[in-house]
Structures are given as structure tokens and as C-alpha cells.
Amino acid sequence: MQIAFLDEFGHCGPYVSRTDPKYNTSPVFGLAGYVMPAANVRHFATFFYQLKQFMLAADIKAAGVHPATWEKKGAKLLTTKNIRKYPHVREGVNRLLNELYKCNGRIIYYGREKYKSPEESNSGGLYNTVMGHSIRAIDRYCGLSNSPFLMILDQHSSRIKLLEAASKTMFGSEPARYLLEPPFEVESHLYQTVQAADWIATLVGRIEARRAKPDEYEAWEWAERLFGNKIDALATHSRMWRPSRAI
């Protein structure tokens, strides 16, 4: 059996430009993370737990909580300042990706570059589309080895309708036959595996935003330069939809 751990990257709301006073969050939106044989998940979780303690010991000590219940969001960790100032952050991300490969894990993502005006945008519809494509991508990957899979997401207060959409994908006219149950939602600060997915999703989001709008996201050139090739090499059944493919 395989288990997929996914989180969001980018933002599902409208986007005009990075300098727009209202619609400036991200030119892309998607789900990203990794899929891994269930037998290797505990080892990978332990590795991430230890890596997090090594990388962020001072932050954990300052928080005064047990490392198993402490979380550093990827958006706060993988910043241009941190990448430039702290070599151990770069090294830690590389170690994470290397260990993922050793555990026979693969990065998987589906995202879309935005092109519609704010008036035409539909964030709910965008999320439904991304969710459906993500489930089918994982289903195709797991079908290669005839492996059933479970899908785990970070908890989100507005996801009930999206989980309903996922259930319809599972049992629809073209069912996701290897998905055992609709996706589970969990509290990410309690799950090392979901925290790892958040870091990976953040990295994918940085890379894809840079690829979508290189002039606007010039500061994120490090994401492509340091990690772009490795992310591409580890990714399977992944796709970034571009406006050039629009009708």
C-alpha cells in the first residue's frame, strides 16, 4: 500500500500581479507532496523529526514545547533570507529530498497557472479541479504497481465540500480505483509526514511561481537554481497547467 501526503502551494484566489493592491498572492495554485510505500512511512517520519531538531534547535527550544508537536511552516522556513543566510537550511532540504528517494518516495503535484480576471475567477472551482486531477495522478501512479493508497491532507476549515468532490472522484464515472477512502484531514503539527509535505509543497510553489512569472519572482531564483532539477527528477505523474493550454 502507498500513502500520499499533500498540501497546498500558491493561493486559490485571483491573481493580477505581485504589485496589485488586492490580487497579489500567487500566480499559481495546486497540491503537492509525496507518495511513499506505507512500510517506509515510519522511518521517514522519524528522519524528518530528527532533521527538524537538527535544523531548528534554537526555534524549538524557544517555543518550549516537545519537538513532536512543534511545526515550522514551509512558507516561513523557505524564504530568500533564510536560504541566503543559513547554509544548514539548504543542506537540510537536500537531505530531506535525498531521504525521500531512499525511502522509494516520489514527489507528486498538480497545479494551475492563473489567467482569468478576478471577476471570472472561481476559487472553489479551481480547488475542485486541482483536487480531482491530484487524485487521478496518484491513482495512475499506484496503478502501475497495483497498489491501493490513502491520501492525507493538512486540516482546513473550508474543505468539507472539497472532500465531497474527492469522494465523487473516487466513485465517479471514471473512478479512482486504487484510492481506499476519501482523503483524511489531520492536524499538521502532530504529523511529521504532513509537515514534510508542507515543505515540499512550499518549494514546488516557489519554483512554479518563478517559472510562471520570472520577472515578478526574481528573488526566488534560488528555488530553481538549487532545487529545480532535483524536484523534477523526483516528481512522477506531475503536471503544471499553463494558460497556453487554455481554450
XYZ file of C-alpha atoms in Angstrom:
247
model
C 0.000 0.000 0.000
C 1.074 3.575 -0.711
C 0.312 6.709 1.292
C 0.201 10.168 -0.265
C 0.796 13.281 1.852
C -0.202 16.542 0.173
C -0.500 20.223 0.978
C -1.400 23.359 -0.939
C 1.019 25.582 -2.778
C 0.356 29.076 -4.012
C -3.111 30.508 -3.391
C -6.509 29.656 -4.855
C -7.701 33.265 -5.076
C -7.402 35.557 -8.126
C -4.061 36.978 -9.193
C -3.280 40.089 -11.220
C 0.330 40.898 -10.366
C 2.657 40.964 -7.400
C 2.240 44.745 -7.184
C -1.561 44.742 -7.419
C -3.015 46.203 -4.200
C -5.508 43.340 -3.779
C -4.785 40.333 -6.014
C -1.073 39.777 -5.408
C -0.737 36.492 -3.517
C 0.410 33.926 -6.105
C 0.139 33.299 -9.850
C -0.202 29.547 -9.264
C -2.223 27.143 -7.157
C -2.016 23.417 -6.644
C -1.464 20.453 -4.383
C 1.980 18.954 -3.900
C 3.719 16.483 -1.643
C 4.853 12.916 -1.963
C 3.686 9.336 -2.201
C 5.537 6.540 -0.405
C 5.145 2.839 0.423
C 3.379 2.501 3.769
C 6.192 0.305 5.107
C 8.639 3.223 4.829
C 6.477 5.958 6.329
C 7.516 5.485 9.973
C 11.209 5.621 9.066
C 10.692 8.765 7.011
C 8.683 10.420 9.796
C 11.481 9.657 12.265
C 14.056 11.054 9.849
C 12.093 14.297 9.435
C 11.630 14.596 13.204
C 15.377 14.313 13.736
C 16.173 16.617 10.803
C 13.825 19.258 12.162
C 15.543 19.126 15.555
C 18.965 19.486 13.909
C 17.943 22.370 11.648
C 15.745 24.315 14.047
C 17.023 23.513 17.530
C 17.038 27.157 18.657
C 13.460 27.742 17.480
C 12.217 24.593 19.188
C 13.966 25.485 22.444
C 12.489 28.994 22.364
C 8.995 27.584 21.805
C 9.287 25.458 24.937
C 7.257 22.568 23.532
C 8.043 18.986 22.633
C 9.563 18.732 19.132
C 6.935 16.141 18.172
C 4.202 18.782 18.493
C 6.133 21.766 17.106
C 5.897 22.864 13.490
C 7.750 25.258 11.235
C 5.683 26.123 8.189
C 7.491 25.919 4.872
C 6.426 29.451 3.952
C 8.323 30.793 6.974
C 11.320 28.498 6.596
C 11.959 28.608 2.849
C 12.431 32.338 2.441
C 15.054 34.113 0.387
C 16.613 35.490 3.571
C 16.890 32.071 5.218
C 18.281 30.404 2.097
C 20.968 33.071 1.744
C 21.836 33.411 5.426
C 21.665 29.838 6.740
C 23.506 27.124 4.786
C 22.028 24.439 7.040
C 18.563 25.258 5.663
C 19.711 24.487 2.130
C 21.544 21.390 3.318
C 18.510 20.240 5.299
C 16.185 20.483 2.312
C 18.636 18.499 0.204
C 18.862 15.847 2.908
C 15.062 15.650 3.018
C 14.815 15.121 -0.738
C 17.618 12.534 -0.691
C 15.932 10.583 2.088
C 12.625 10.688 0.249
C 14.295 8.978 -2.693
C 15.962 6.388 -0.433
C 12.538 5.543 1.016
C 11.214 4.916 -2.506
C 9.079 8.017 -2.245
C 8.216 10.235 -5.178
C 7.119 13.844 -5.345
C 3.731 14.304 -6.926
C 1.872 17.503 -7.717
C -0.762 19.091 -9.881
C -1.149 22.833 -10.243
C -2.511 25.530 -12.463
C -1.161 28.886 -13.517
C -3.908 31.502 -13.289
C -5.027 33.524 -16.275
C -8.596 34.629 -15.559
C -9.571 38.088 -14.325
C -10.758 38.441 -10.720
C -14.345 38.752 -11.984
C -14.092 35.464 -13.871
C -12.196 33.555 -11.193
C -13.795 30.780 -9.150
C -11.582 29.659 -6.267
C -13.898 26.799 -5.316
C -13.934 25.502 -8.846
C -10.160 25.814 -9.063
C -9.693 23.793 -5.879
C -12.112 21.105 -7.077
C -10.220 20.836 -10.350
C -6.858 20.589 -8.607
C -8.148 18.007 -6.139
C -9.628 15.819 -8.869
C -6.501 15.896 -11.013
C -4.286 15.178 -7.987
C -6.306 12.113 -7.013
C -6.258 10.749 -10.558
C -2.500 11.338 -10.864
C -1.796 9.375 -7.682
C -4.239 6.703 -8.801
C -2.390 6.278 -12.102
C 0.951 6.061 -10.306
C -0.298 3.476 -7.813
C -1.941 1.538 -10.622
C 1.482 0.810 -12.073
C 2.198 -1.452 -9.087
C -1.409 -2.418 -8.420
C -1.108 -0.707 -5.013
C -4.051 0.760 -3.097
C -3.406 4.129 -1.489
C -4.586 6.552 1.170
C -4.359 10.326 0.870
C -3.670 12.613 3.829
C -4.053 16.404 3.839
C -3.459 19.198 6.327
C -6.699 20.173 8.044
C -8.588 23.093 6.513
C -11.804 24.563 7.854
C -13.435 25.025 4.440
C -12.552 21.690 2.882
C -15.737 19.719 3.522
C -17.120 20.487 0.058
C -13.747 19.633 -1.433
C -13.714 16.286 0.319
C -17.181 15.694 -1.065
C -15.751 16.417 -4.505
C -12.925 13.977 -3.789
C -15.459 11.292 -2.874
C -17.221 11.874 -6.181
C -13.905 11.498 -7.986
C -13.340 8.237 -6.156
C -16.712 6.804 -7.187
C -17.469 8.776 -10.362
C -17.863 7.680 -13.948
C -14.071 7.309 -14.186
C -13.372 6.141 -10.629
C -10.053 6.337 -8.828
C -9.962 2.603 -8.261
C -6.879 2.414 -6.045
C -7.992 5.056 -3.517
C -9.256 3.182 -0.453
C -11.087 6.092 1.218
C -11.658 9.793 0.515
C -8.750 11.929 1.763
C -8.159 12.247 5.501
C -7.544 15.620 7.150
C -5.144 15.857 10.098
C -3.608 18.498 12.363
C -0.231 19.065 10.746
C 1.615 19.986 13.956
C 1.080 16.387 15.124
C 2.241 14.691 11.901
C 5.874 14.826 10.823
C 4.906 13.368 7.447
C 2.453 16.197 6.720
C 4.999 18.793 7.810
C 7.439 17.302 5.303
C 4.751 17.563 2.620
C 4.266 21.224 3.529
C 7.975 21.935 2.998
C 7.907 20.161 -0.356
C 4.719 21.935 -1.428
C 6.235 25.290 -0.499
C 9.308 24.510 -2.578
C 7.204 23.438 -5.568
C 5.187 26.640 -5.190
C 8.314 28.797 -5.175
C 9.668 27.075 -8.284
C 6.408 27.226 -10.210
C 5.716 30.863 -9.311
C 9.180 31.706 -10.576
C 8.583 29.745 -13.779
C 5.201 31.420 -14.292
C 6.323 34.995 -13.637
C 10.141 35.134 -13.706
C 10.303 38.942 -13.662
C 7.941 39.282 -10.714
C 9.575 36.490 -8.709
C 13.220 37.166 -9.486
C 14.064 36.903 -5.770
C 13.070 33.233 -5.858
C 15.684 32.316 -8.460
C 17.367 30.227 -5.750
C 14.448 27.783 -5.764
C 15.028 26.868 -9.399
C 18.815 27.015 -9.194
C 19.229 24.963 -6.027
C 16.296 22.576 -6.178
C 14.570 22.722 -9.575
C 16.393 19.802 -11.168
C 16.070 17.628 -8.077
C 12.340 18.297 -7.750
C 11.852 17.480 -11.436
C 13.876 14.277 -11.104
C 11.912 13.098 -8.065
C 8.493 14.031 -9.444
C 6.210 11.494 -11.074
C 2.806 11.824 -12.718
C 3.012 15.567 -12.053
C 1.856 18.468 -14.170
C 1.642 22.240 -14.115
C -1.180 23.501 -16.340
C -0.302 26.696 -18.240
C -2.563 29.343 -19.839
C -1.127 28.464 -23.250
C -3.233 25.296 -22.968
C -6.424 27.245 -22.342
C -9.134 27.246 -24.985
